[in-house]
């Protein structure tokens, strides 16, 4: 409804304010106009629910599709070779890490377990903590018992590889068997 202009006011200014209010009201109610608050939720509730359901379903499918991996660890104390021990030199642990994952050690463990060397190599990792002489031999597998057996077999193969081996000369001459070794020895901790 039209109202007469107030005295002392410009009629075109009042009409401009009314026109602005009317335009704003029409824009809020126009189809396709951005909704706010409760109206937005009412209009888009099904879309919001559908997107949330798909996202939660996809996350659940991802979680259930992945198989758990179990980790077993064997710790081996590496002792310096007799010749190096007298001079106070510790074993080179970077070398020992390489030896523990070498073909010779993994081959011996694979033969003991009756599995391919590549299978052992794919699940094993060897790590040295800080400045210690402890080798941490870790094996990961989907079956906990297999992870434990393989970590243990690799550790035993490493120990056997690093243990002094009797030679033909030491069997006939006991004095030669008592000579200090030049490679480190290892013990399972």
PDB file of C-alpha atoms in Angstrom:
ATOM      1  CA  UNK A   1       0.000   0.000   0.000  1.00  0.00           C
ATOM      2  CA  UNK A   2       1.032   3.495  -0.791  1.00  0.00           C
ATOM      3  CA  UNK A   3       1.663   5.885   2.067  1.00  0.00           C
ATOM      4  CA  UNK A   4       1.971   9.600   1.667  1.00  0.00           C
ATOM      5  CA  UNK A   5       5.474  10.949   2.154  1.00  0.00           C
ATOM      6  CA  UNK A   6       6.359  12.408   5.538  1.00  0.00           C
ATOM      7  CA  UNK A   7       6.737  16.134   5.732  1.00  0.00           C
ATOM      8  CA  UNK A   8      10.354  17.200   5.292  1.00  0.00           C
ATOM      9  CA  UNK A   9      11.400  14.025   3.476  1.00  0.00           C
ATOM     10  CA  UNK A  10      12.138  13.517  -0.131  1.00  0.00           C
ATOM     11  CA  UNK A  11       9.432  11.259  -1.666  1.00  0.00           C
ATOM     12  CA  UNK A  12      11.878   9.689  -4.122  1.00  0.00           C
ATOM     13  CA  UNK A  13      14.184   8.668  -1.212  1.00  0.00           C
ATOM     14  CA  UNK A  14      11.349   6.809   0.572  1.00  0.00           C
ATOM     15  CA  UNK A  15      10.377   5.118  -2.650  1.00  0.00           C
ATOM     16  CA  UNK A  16      14.013   4.024  -3.210  1.00  0.00           C
ATOM     17  CA  UNK A  17      14.201   2.389   0.248  1.00  0.00           C
ATOM     18  CA  UNK A  18      10.927   0.553  -0.307  1.00  0.00           C
ATOM     19  CA  UNK A  19      12.094  -0.640  -3.700  1.00  0.00           C
ATOM     20  CA  UNK A  20      15.372  -1.947  -2.168  1.00  0.00           C
ATOM     21  CA  UNK A  21      13.473  -3.861   0.553  1.00  0.00           C
ATOM     22  CA  UNK A  22      11.121  -5.363  -2.005  1.00  0.00           C
ATOM     23  CA  UNK A  23      14.000  -6.409  -4.285  1.00  0.00           C
ATOM     24  CA  UNK A  24      15.878  -8.037  -1.385  1.00  0.00           C
ATOM     25  CA  UNK A  25      12.745  -9.953  -0.308  1.00  0.00           C
ATOM     26  CA  UNK A  26      12.157 -11.200  -3.845  1.00  0.00           C
ATOM     27  CA  UNK A  27      15.759 -12.296  -4.233  1.00  0.00           C
ATOM     28  CA  UNK A  28      15.583 -14.319  -0.990  1.00  0.00           C
ATOM     29  CA  UNK A  29      12.507 -16.165  -2.196  1.00  0.00           C
ATOM     30  CA  UNK A  30      13.525 -16.608  -5.833  1.00  0.00           C
ATOM     31  CA  UNK A  31      14.059 -20.180  -7.107  1.00  0.00           C
ATOM     32  CA  UNK A  32      17.771 -21.054  -7.214  1.00  0.00           C
ATOM     33  CA  UNK A  33      18.674 -18.306  -4.772  1.00  0.00           C
ATOM     34  CA  UNK A  34      21.166 -19.288  -2.097  1.00  0.00           C
ATOM     35  CA  UNK A  35      19.369 -20.519   0.988  1.00  0.00           C
ATOM     36  CA  UNK A  36      20.468 -19.929   4.559  1.00  0.00           C
ATOM     37  CA  UNK A  37      20.238 -21.778   7.852  1.00  0.00           C
ATOM     38  CA  UNK A  38      17.352 -24.153   8.406  1.00  0.00           C
ATOM     39  CA  UNK A  39      15.992 -23.633   4.907  1.00  0.00           C
ATOM     40  CA  UNK A  40      19.323 -24.743   3.422  1.00  0.00           C
ATOM     41  CA  UNK A  41      19.255 -27.942   5.500  1.00  0.00           C
ATOM     42  CA  UNK A  42      15.643 -28.637   4.564  1.00  0.00           C
ATOM     43  CA  UNK A  43      16.323 -28.150   0.855  1.00  0.00           C
ATOM     44  CA  UNK A  44      19.602 -30.092   0.698  1.00  0.00           C
ATOM     45  CA  UNK A  45      19.092 -32.673   3.479  1.00  0.00           C
ATOM     46  CA  UNK A  46      18.814 -35.616   1.081  1.00  0.00           C
ATOM     47  CA  UNK A  47      21.960 -34.590  -0.806  1.00  0.00           C
ATOM     48  CA  UNK A  48      23.898 -34.128   2.421  1.00  0.00           C
ATOM     49  CA  UNK A  49      22.723 -37.511   3.684  1.00  0.00           C
ATOM     50  CA  UNK A  50      23.558 -39.218   0.380  1.00  0.00           C
ATOM     51  CA  UNK A  51      27.096 -37.764   0.251  1.00  0.00           C
ATOM     52  CA  UNK A  52      27.758 -38.692   3.893  1.00  0.00           C
ATOM     53  CA  UNK A  53      26.506 -42.250   3.314  1.00  0.00           C
ATOM     54  CA  UNK A  54      28.716 -42.713   0.256  1.00  0.00           C
ATOM     55  CA  UNK A  55      31.792 -41.299   2.066  1.00  0.00           C
ATOM     56  CA  UNK A  56      31.287 -43.474   5.155  1.00  0.00           C
ATOM     57  CA  UNK A  57      30.616 -46.538   2.990  1.00  0.00           C
ATOM     58  CA  UNK A  58      33.778 -45.952   0.951  1.00  0.00           C
ATOM     59  CA  UNK A  59      35.875 -45.503   4.097  1.00  0.00           C
ATOM     60  CA  UNK A  60      34.420 -48.686   5.600  1.00  0.00           C
ATOM     61  CA  UNK A  61      35.084 -50.653   2.415  1.00  0.00           C
ATOM     62  CA  UNK A  62      38.686 -49.437   2.397  1.00  0.00           C
ATOM     63  CA  UNK A  63      39.216 -50.461   6.029  1.00  0.00           C
ATOM     64  CA  UNK A  64      37.722 -53.920   5.564  1.00  0.00           C
ATOM     65  CA  UNK A  65      39.535 -54.572   2.280  1.00  0.00           C
ATOM     66  CA  UNK A  66      42.984 -54.154   3.815  1.00  0.00           C
ATOM     67  CA  UNK A  67      44.557 -57.135   5.509  1.00  0.00           C
ATOM     68  CA  UNK A  68      46.369 -56.567   8.797  1.00  0.00           C
ATOM     69  CA  UNK A  69      50.133 -57.011   8.847  1.00  0.00           C
ATOM     70  CA  UNK A  70      51.777 -58.481  11.921  1.00  0.00           C
ATOM     71  CA  UNK A  71      55.321 -57.610  12.878  1.00  0.00           C
ATOM     72  CA  UNK A  72      57.747 -59.916  14.671  1.00  0.00           C
ATOM     73  CA  UNK A  73      61.174 -58.829  15.813  1.00  0.00           C
ATOM     74  CA  UNK A  74      64.334 -60.688  16.777  1.00  0.00           C
ATOM     75  CA  UNK A  75      67.177 -58.756  18.396  1.00  0.00           C
ATOM     76  CA  UNK A  76      70.758 -59.899  17.869  1.00  0.00           C
ATOM     77  CA  UNK A  77      73.742 -58.584  19.832  1.00  0.00           C
ATOM     78  CA  UNK A  78      76.735 -58.214  17.531  1.00  0.00           C
ATOM     79  CA  UNK A  79      80.054 -58.643  19.296  1.00  0.00           C
ATOM     80  CA  UNK A  80      83.273 -57.319  17.810  1.00  0.00           C
ATOM     81  CA  UNK A  81      85.763 -59.736  16.335  1.00  0.00           C
ATOM     82  CA  UNK A  82      88.450 -60.830  18.748  1.00  0.00           C
ATOM     83  CA  UNK A  83      91.094 -58.824  16.876  1.00  0.00           C
ATOM     84  CA  UNK A  84      88.918 -55.683  16.871  1.00  0.00           C
ATOM     85  CA  UNK A  85      87.826 -56.125  20.486  1.00  0.00           C
ATOM     86  CA  UNK A  86      91.401 -55.894  21.738  1.00  0.00           C
ATOM     87  CA  UNK A  87      91.793 -52.553  19.964  1.00  0.00           C
ATOM     88  CA  UNK A  88      88.423 -51.244  21.210  1.00  0.00           C
ATOM     89  CA  UNK A  89      86.854 -50.948  17.745  1.00  0.00           C
ATOM     90  CA  UNK A  90      83.139 -51.776  17.647  1.00  0.00           C
ATOM     91  CA  UNK A  91      81.726 -53.682  14.676  1.00  0.00           C
ATOM     92  CA  UNK A  92      80.590 -51.669  11.666  1.00  0.00           C
ATOM     93  CA  UNK A  93      76.824 -51.933  12.137  1.00  0.00           C
ATOM     94  CA  UNK A  94      75.994 -50.626   8.653  1.00  0.00           C
ATOM     95  CA  UNK A  95      77.912 -53.586   7.267  1.00  0.00           C
ATOM     96  CA  UNK A  96      76.141 -55.945   9.653  1.00  0.00           C
ATOM     97  CA  UNK A  97      72.752 -54.631   8.473  1.00  0.00           C
ATOM     98  CA  UNK A  98      73.786 -55.501   4.920  1.00  0.00           C
ATOM     99  CA  UNK A  99      75.044 -58.931   5.956  1.00  0.00           C
ATOM    100  CA  UNK A 100      71.748 -59.727   7.727  1.00  0.00           C
ATOM    101  CA  UNK A 101      69.801 -59.082   4.517  1.00  0.00           C
ATOM    102  CA  UNK A 102      72.383 -60.604   2.187  1.00  0.00           C
ATOM    103  CA  UNK A 103      71.675 -63.488  -0.132  1.00  0.00           C
ATOM    104  CA  UNK A 104      73.852 -65.806   1.956  1.00  0.00           C
ATOM    105  CA  UNK A 105      71.890 -65.228   5.164  1.00  0.00           C
ATOM    106  CA  UNK A 106      68.451 -65.103   3.529  1.00  0.00           C
ATOM    107  CA  UNK A 107      69.339 -68.164   1.436  1.00  0.00           C
ATOM    108  CA  UNK A 108      70.172 -70.169   4.563  1.00  0.00           C
ATOM    109  CA  UNK A 109      66.947 -69.023   6.274  1.00  0.00           C
ATOM    110  CA  UNK A 110      64.896 -69.747   3.133  1.00  0.00           C
ATOM    111  CA  UNK A 111      66.331 -73.270   2.955  1.00  0.00           C
ATOM    112  CA  UNK A 112      65.469 -73.837   6.630  1.00  0.00           C
ATOM    113  CA  UNK A 113      61.891 -72.561   6.147  1.00  0.00           C
ATOM    114  CA  UNK A 114      61.443 -74.082   2.686  1.00  0.00           C
ATOM    115  CA  UNK A 115      60.321 -70.761   1.138  1.00  0.00           C
ATOM    116  CA  UNK A 116      61.772 -68.735  -1.761  1.00  0.00           C
ATOM    117  CA  UNK A 117      64.467 -66.181  -0.919  1.00  0.00           C
ATOM    118  CA  UNK A 118      62.373 -63.470  -2.617  1.00  0.00           C
ATOM    119  CA  UNK A 119      59.533 -64.143  -0.168  1.00  0.00           C
ATOM    120  CA  UNK A 120      61.847 -63.594   2.788  1.00  0.00           C
ATOM    121  CA  UNK A 121      63.433 -60.525   1.218  1.00  0.00           C
ATOM    122  CA  UNK A 122      60.029 -58.884   0.678  1.00  0.00           C
ATOM    123  CA  UNK A 123      59.047 -59.032   4.363  1.00  0.00           C
ATOM    124  CA  UNK A 124      62.325 -58.434   6.206  1.00  0.00           C
ATOM    125  CA  UNK A 125      63.863 -55.211   7.441  1.00  0.00           C
ATOM    126  CA  UNK A 126      66.947 -54.728   9.591  1.00  0.00           C
ATOM    127  CA  UNK A 127      67.592 -51.696  11.757  1.00  0.00           C
ATOM    128  CA  UNK A 128      70.220 -50.611  14.269  1.00  0.00           C
ATOM    129  CA  UNK A 129      69.058 -48.345  17.097  1.00  0.00           C
ATOM    130  CA  UNK A 130      71.423 -45.440  17.569  1.00  0.00           C
ATOM    131  CA  UNK A 131      75.013 -46.262  18.451  1.00  0.00           C
ATOM    132  CA  UNK A 132      74.247 -49.728  19.842  1.00  0.00           C
ATOM    133  CA  UNK A 133      75.523 -53.052  18.538  1.00  0.00           C
ATOM    134  CA  UNK A 134      72.013 -54.536  18.501  1.00  0.00           C
ATOM    135  CA  UNK A 135      70.517 -55.609  15.183  1.00  0.00           C
ATOM    136  CA  UNK A 136      66.732 -55.532  15.108  1.00  0.00           C
ATOM    137  CA  UNK A 137      65.575 -58.039  12.526  1.00  0.00           C
ATOM    138  CA  UNK A 138      61.899 -57.429  11.764  1.00  0.00           C
ATOM    139  CA  UNK A 139      59.601 -59.522   9.603  1.00  0.00           C
ATOM    140  CA  UNK A 140      56.050 -58.535   8.571  1.00  0.00           C
ATOM    141  CA  UNK A 141      53.372 -60.966   7.423  1.00  0.00           C
ATOM    142  CA  UNK A 142      49.588 -61.358   7.431  1.00  0.00           C
ATOM    143  CA  UNK A 143      49.908 -64.368   9.764  1.00  0.00           C
ATOM    144  CA  UNK A 144      51.500 -63.648  13.167  1.00  0.00           C
ATOM    145  CA  UNK A 145      53.017 -67.133  13.556  1.00  0.00           C
ATOM    146  CA  UNK A 146      54.705 -66.914  10.136  1.00  0.00           C
ATOM    147  CA  UNK A 147      56.107 -63.458  10.937  1.00  0.00           C
ATOM    148  CA  UNK A 148      57.581 -64.805  14.188  1.00  0.00           C
ATOM    149  CA  UNK A 149      59.049 -67.944  12.566  1.00  0.00           C
ATOM    150  CA  UNK A 150      60.664 -66.041   9.735  1.00  0.00           C
ATOM    151  CA  UNK A 151      62.176 -63.327  11.957  1.00  0.00           C
ATOM    152  CA  UNK A 152      63.605 -66.050  14.183  1.00  0.00           C
ATOM    153  CA  UNK A 153      64.955 -68.074  11.225  1.00  0.00           C
ATOM    154  CA  UNK A 154      66.654 -65.014   9.696  1.00  0.00           C
ATOM    155  CA  UNK A 155      68.229 -64.154  13.068  1.00  0.00           C
ATOM    156  CA  UNK A 156      69.461 -67.740  13.494  1.00  0.00           C
ATOM    157  CA  UNK A 157      70.856 -67.772   9.943  1.00  0.00           C
ATOM    158  CA  UNK A 158      72.677 -64.488  10.605  1.00  0.00           C
ATOM    159  CA  UNK A 159      74.145 -65.876  13.855  1.00  0.00           C
ATOM    160  CA  UNK A 160      75.246 -69.063  12.079  1.00  0.00           C
ATOM    161  CA  UNK A 161      76.817 -66.982   9.296  1.00  0.00           C
ATOM    162  CA  UNK A 162      78.734 -64.860  11.809  1.00  0.00           C
ATOM    163  CA  UNK A 163      79.763 -67.736  14.105  1.00  0.00           C
ATOM    164  CA  UNK A 164      83.327 -69.044  13.773  1.00  0.00           C
ATOM    165  CA  UNK A 165      83.424 -72.173  11.673  1.00  0.00           C
ATOM    166  CA  UNK A 166      85.876 -74.967  12.362  1.00  0.00           C
ATOM    167  CA  UNK A 167      88.286 -75.530   9.523  1.00  0.00           C
ATOM    168  CA  UNK A 168      90.101 -78.694   8.528  1.00  0.00           C
ATOM    169  CA  UNK A 169      93.341 -77.203   9.886  1.00  0.00           C
ATOM    170  CA  UNK A 170      91.774 -76.436  13.284  1.00  0.00           C
ATOM    171  CA  UNK A 171      90.500 -79.998  13.595  1.00  0.00           C
ATOM    172  CA  UNK A 172      94.026 -81.396  13.223  1.00  0.00           C
ATOM    173  CA  UNK A 173      95.899 -78.580  14.999  1.00  0.00           C
ATOM    174  CA  UNK A 174      94.127 -77.190  18.138  1.00  0.00           C
ATOM    175  CA  UNK A 175      96.579 -74.247  18.281  1.00  0.00           C
ATOM    176  CA  UNK A 176      95.145 -72.862  15.016  1.00  0.00           C
ATOM    177  CA  UNK A 177      91.587 -73.036  16.382  1.00  0.00           C
ATOM    178  CA  UNK A 178      92.514 -70.654  19.215  1.00  0.00           C
ATOM    179  CA  UNK A 179      93.611 -67.821  16.876  1.00  0.00           C
ATOM    180  CA  UNK A 180      91.522 -64.646  17.193  1.00  0.00           C
ATOM    181  CA  UNK A 181      88.798 -64.170  14.559  1.00  0.00           C
ATOM    182  CA  UNK A 182      88.522 -61.293  12.138  1.00  0.00           C
ATOM    183  CA  UNK A 183      84.733 -61.184  11.768  1.00  0.00           C
ATOM    184  CA  UNK A 184      82.207 -60.187  14.429  1.00  0.00           C
ATOM    185  CA  UNK A 185      80.182 -62.830  16.196  1.00  0.00           C
ATOM    186  CA  UNK A 186      76.504 -62.608  17.118  1.00  0.00           C
ATOM    187  CA  UNK A 187      74.170 -63.877  19.823  1.00  0.00           C
ATOM    188  CA  UNK A 188      70.372 -63.845  19.908  1.00  0.00           C
ATOM    189  CA  UNK A 189      69.139 -61.579  22.690  1.00  0.00           C
TER     190      UNK A 189
END
